[in-house]
């Protein structure tokens, strides 16, 4: 059987820890990843093995390069303060990110907001998440919406029937009610460290991508 998997790698050098970092992008059909990301649209499941926010920034730089885009980033795993520190070192010149910080939501009142961030208590289920998404769309008018991370609601290594049903209901509502001519790209992050993935929602997503970050000690040092 021919191998239809496609890999894309980036090597970078960390001056602090002297690490070599290889990032592999995987797709089910054989296409160049740069071509895919250059005009990516639709409902995308982006699986990864515990990538850092710096890796997400590198990924976003490859998404529709040369276009000025508004991004709504709903974070359930990283704080606004941390992500803005990363963006100060690695700015996204052509993309403007509006954050909804659900990590610091208990520390800051929801009415407290910044020009590029709102604080919100973390949603307990996908139905509550959908309300936060709709609220964020009104505020940011984004072309791209990112959820970090779907892992808060489902474990694909051993999903329950209720989790699967709720996920498919959520994905269908995103396709029917959220995706349109303006909000044309919806990216769901999922951390694969929870275990081997089963029952992936292939029929309810337009694309499934996988990022693998492999770090190893370098044999050289400046």
PDB file of C-alpha atoms in Angstrom, residues 26-153:
ATOM      1  CA  UNK A  26       1.188  15.527   8.734  1.00  0.00           C
ATOM      2  CA  UNK A  27      -1.822  15.271   6.459  1.00  0.00           C
ATOM      3  CA  UNK A  28      -3.829  12.292   5.262  1.00  0.00           C
ATOM      4  CA  UNK A  29      -3.382  13.044   1.565  1.00  0.00           C
ATOM      5  CA  UNK A  30      -0.141  13.778  -0.241  1.00  0.00           C
ATOM      6  CA  UNK A  31       0.139  17.533  -0.755  1.00  0.00           C
ATOM      7  CA  UNK A  32       2.708  20.140   0.088  1.00  0.00           C
ATOM      8  CA  UNK A  33       1.852  21.616   3.466  1.00  0.00           C
ATOM      9  CA  UNK A  34       2.802  25.156   2.447  1.00  0.00           C
ATOM     10  CA  UNK A  35       0.288  24.977  -0.406  1.00  0.00           C
ATOM     11  CA  UNK A  36      -2.399  23.751   1.981  1.00  0.00           C
ATOM     12  CA  UNK A  37      -1.805  26.467   4.571  1.00  0.00           C
ATOM     13  CA  UNK A  38      -1.519  29.207   1.952  1.00  0.00           C
ATOM     14  CA  UNK A  39      -5.254  29.065   1.262  1.00  0.00           C
ATOM     15  CA  UNK A  40      -6.588  27.054   4.194  1.00  0.00           C
ATOM     16  CA  UNK A  41     -10.296  27.410   4.987  1.00  0.00           C
ATOM     17  CA  UNK A  42     -13.063  25.411   6.611  1.00  0.00           C
ATOM     18  CA  UNK A  43     -13.239  23.405   9.825  1.00  0.00           C
ATOM     19  CA  UNK A  44      -9.802  22.064  10.764  1.00  0.00           C
ATOM     20  CA  UNK A  45      -8.736  19.712  13.552  1.00  0.00           C
ATOM     21  CA  UNK A  46      -5.076  20.393  14.391  1.00  0.00           C
ATOM     22  CA  UNK A  47      -3.626  17.649  16.580  1.00  0.00           C
ATOM     23  CA  UNK A  48      -0.254  18.030  18.282  1.00  0.00           C
ATOM     24  CA  UNK A  49       2.029  16.512  20.891  1.00  0.00           C
ATOM     25  CA  UNK A  50       2.021  19.304  23.472  1.00  0.00           C
ATOM     26  CA  UNK A  51       3.359  22.101  21.293  1.00  0.00           C
ATOM     27  CA  UNK A  52       4.363  25.443  22.765  1.00  0.00           C
ATOM     28  CA  UNK A  53       2.666  28.702  21.851  1.00  0.00           C
ATOM     29  CA  UNK A  54       5.811  29.671  19.921  1.00  0.00           C
ATOM     30  CA  UNK A  55       5.139  26.695  17.628  1.00  0.00           C
ATOM     31  CA  UNK A  56       1.548  27.853  17.154  1.00  0.00           C
ATOM     32  CA  UNK A  57       2.853  31.288  16.138  1.00  0.00           C
ATOM     33  CA  UNK A  58       5.148  29.637  13.568  1.00  0.00           C
ATOM     34  CA  UNK A  59       2.148  27.716  12.246  1.00  0.00           C
ATOM     35  CA  UNK A  60       0.023  30.871  11.989  1.00  0.00           C
ATOM     36  CA  UNK A  61       2.751  32.633  10.018  1.00  0.00           C
ATOM     37  CA  UNK A  62       2.263  29.998   7.307  1.00  0.00           C
ATOM     38  CA  UNK A  63      -1.521  30.377   7.276  1.00  0.00           C
ATOM     39  CA  UNK A  64      -2.554  32.551   4.307  1.00  0.00           C
ATOM     40  CA  UNK A  65       0.682  34.588   4.289  1.00  0.00           C
ATOM     41  CA  UNK A  66       0.505  38.100   2.906  1.00  0.00           C
ATOM     42  CA  UNK A  67      -3.099  38.576   4.028  1.00  0.00           C
ATOM     43  CA  UNK A  68      -4.131  40.911   6.835  1.00  0.00           C
ATOM     44  CA  UNK A  69      -6.380  38.765   9.016  1.00  0.00           C
ATOM     45  CA  UNK A  70      -8.209  39.088  12.323  1.00  0.00           C
ATOM     46  CA  UNK A  71      -7.896  36.023  14.548  1.00  0.00           C
ATOM     47  CA  UNK A  72     -10.125  35.175  17.500  1.00  0.00           C
ATOM     48  CA  UNK A  73      -8.053  33.011  19.858  1.00  0.00           C
ATOM     49  CA  UNK A  74     -10.049  31.404  22.670  1.00  0.00           C
ATOM     50  CA  UNK A  75      -7.567  29.979  25.149  1.00  0.00           C
ATOM     51  CA  UNK A  76      -8.454  27.369  27.743  1.00  0.00           C
ATOM     52  CA  UNK A  77      -4.822  26.408  28.398  1.00  0.00           C
ATOM     53  CA  UNK A  78      -2.585  29.527  28.257  1.00  0.00           C
ATOM     54  CA  UNK A  79      -2.934  32.969  29.795  1.00  0.00           C
ATOM     55  CA  UNK A  80      -3.116  36.211  27.859  1.00  0.00           C
ATOM     56  CA  UNK A  81      -0.047  37.556  29.682  1.00  0.00           C
ATOM     57  CA  UNK A  82       2.047  34.563  28.632  1.00  0.00           C
ATOM     58  CA  UNK A  83       0.925  34.627  25.000  1.00  0.00           C
ATOM     59  CA  UNK A  84       1.563  38.357  24.619  1.00  0.00           C
ATOM     60  CA  UNK A  85       5.109  37.867  25.939  1.00  0.00           C
ATOM     61  CA  UNK A  86       5.664  35.294  23.197  1.00  0.00           C
ATOM     62  CA  UNK A  87       4.228  37.633  20.560  1.00  0.00           C
ATOM     63  CA  UNK A  88       6.561  40.415  21.670  1.00  0.00           C
ATOM     64  CA  UNK A  89       9.471  38.151  20.692  1.00  0.00           C
ATOM     65  CA  UNK A  90       7.775  36.623  17.645  1.00  0.00           C
ATOM     66  CA  UNK A  91       5.254  39.146  16.296  1.00  0.00           C
ATOM     67  CA  UNK A  92       2.614  38.280  13.707  1.00  0.00           C
ATOM     68  CA  UNK A  93       2.976  41.360  11.525  1.00  0.00           C
ATOM     69  CA  UNK A  94       0.114  40.620   9.133  1.00  0.00           C
ATOM     70  CA  UNK A  95      -2.317  39.139  11.643  1.00  0.00           C
ATOM     71  CA  UNK A  96      -4.127  40.730  14.565  1.00  0.00           C
ATOM     72  CA  UNK A  97      -5.135  38.420  17.419  1.00  0.00           C
ATOM     73  CA  UNK A  98      -8.017  39.101  19.769  1.00  0.00           C
ATOM     74  CA  UNK A  99      -7.818  36.820  22.820  1.00  0.00           C
ATOM     75  CA  UNK A 100     -10.471  35.458  25.109  1.00  0.00           C
ATOM     76  CA  UNK A 101      -8.550  34.279  28.163  1.00  0.00           C
ATOM     77  CA  UNK A 102     -10.448  31.524  29.958  1.00  0.00           C
ATOM     78  CA  UNK A 103      -7.401  30.624  32.064  1.00  0.00           C
ATOM     79  CA  UNK A 104      -7.288  33.889  34.029  1.00  0.00           C
ATOM     80  CA  UNK A 105     -11.059  34.282  34.100  1.00  0.00           C
ATOM     81  CA  UNK A 106     -11.268  33.643  37.835  1.00  0.00           C
ATOM     82  CA  UNK A 107      -8.527  36.179  38.595  1.00  0.00           C
ATOM     83  CA  UNK A 108      -9.979  39.011  36.504  1.00  0.00           C
ATOM     84  CA  UNK A 109     -13.640  40.069  36.323  1.00  0.00           C
ATOM     85  CA  UNK A 110     -15.296  39.475  32.963  1.00  0.00           C
ATOM     86  CA  UNK A 111     -16.066  43.171  32.590  1.00  0.00           C
ATOM     87  CA  UNK A 112     -12.338  43.952  32.764  1.00  0.00           C
ATOM     88  CA  UNK A 113     -10.985  43.972  29.249  1.00  0.00           C
ATOM     89  CA  UNK A 114      -8.089  45.178  27.137  1.00  0.00           C
ATOM     90  CA  UNK A 115      -8.041  46.341  23.552  1.00  0.00           C
ATOM     91  CA  UNK A 116      -7.077  42.842  22.425  1.00  0.00           C
ATOM     92  CA  UNK A 117      -8.381  40.616  25.225  1.00  0.00           C
ATOM     93  CA  UNK A 118     -11.452  39.678  27.218  1.00  0.00           C
ATOM     94  CA  UNK A 119     -11.382  37.536  30.346  1.00  0.00           C
ATOM     95  CA  UNK A 120     -13.982  34.820  30.755  1.00  0.00           C
ATOM     96  CA  UNK A 121     -14.516  31.942  33.145  1.00  0.00           C
ATOM     97  CA  UNK A 122     -13.748  28.581  31.501  1.00  0.00           C
ATOM     98  CA  UNK A 123     -16.734  26.881  29.839  1.00  0.00           C
ATOM     99  CA  UNK A 124     -17.887  23.616  31.378  1.00  0.00           C
ATOM    100  CA  UNK A 125     -19.162  22.130  28.129  1.00  0.00           C
ATOM    101  CA  UNK A 126     -19.235  22.692  24.376  1.00  0.00           C
ATOM    102  CA  UNK A 127     -22.571  24.481  24.536  1.00  0.00           C
ATOM    103  CA  UNK A 128     -21.056  27.144  26.800  1.00  0.00           C
ATOM    104  CA  UNK A 129     -18.019  27.310  24.519  1.00  0.00           C
ATOM    105  CA  UNK A 130     -20.294  28.057  21.563  1.00  0.00           C
ATOM    106  CA  UNK A 131     -21.727  31.059  23.445  1.00  0.00           C
ATOM    107  CA  UNK A 132     -18.201  32.368  24.084  1.00  0.00           C
ATOM    108  CA  UNK A 133     -17.386  31.919  20.386  1.00  0.00           C
ATOM    109  CA  UNK A 134     -20.440  33.930  19.337  1.00  0.00           C
ATOM    110  CA  UNK A 135     -19.555  36.648  21.842  1.00  0.00           C
ATOM    111  CA  UNK A 136     -15.978  36.784  20.530  1.00  0.00           C
ATOM    112  CA  UNK A 137     -17.146  37.026  16.922  1.00  0.00           C
ATOM    113  CA  UNK A 138     -19.208  40.112  17.774  1.00  0.00           C
ATOM    114  CA  UNK A 139     -16.172  41.738  19.405  1.00  0.00           C
ATOM    115  CA  UNK A 140     -13.398  40.790  16.969  1.00  0.00           C
ATOM    116  CA  UNK A 141     -15.108  40.163  13.602  1.00  0.00           C
ATOM    117  CA  UNK A 142     -12.467  37.527  12.819  1.00  0.00           C
ATOM    118  CA  UNK A 143     -11.689  35.634   9.647  1.00  0.00           C
ATOM    119  CA  UNK A 144     -10.014  32.861  11.672  1.00  0.00           C
ATOM    120  CA  UNK A 145     -11.213  31.339  14.947  1.00  0.00           C
ATOM    121  CA  UNK A 146      -8.928  29.148  17.073  1.00  0.00           C
ATOM    122  CA  UNK A 147      -9.926  27.035  20.065  1.00  0.00           C
ATOM    123  CA  UNK A 148      -7.078  25.995  22.373  1.00  0.00           C
ATOM    124  CA  UNK A 149      -7.959  23.315  23.209  1.00  0.00           C
ATOM    125  CA  UNK A 150     -10.580  20.710  22.364  1.00  0.00           C
ATOM    126  CA  UNK A 151      -8.739  18.410  24.790  1.00  0.00           C
ATOM    127  CA  UNK A 152     -10.643  20.114  27.614  1.00  0.00           C
ATOM    128  CA  UNK A 153     -13.874  18.475  26.434  1.00  0.00           C
TER     129      UNK A 153
END
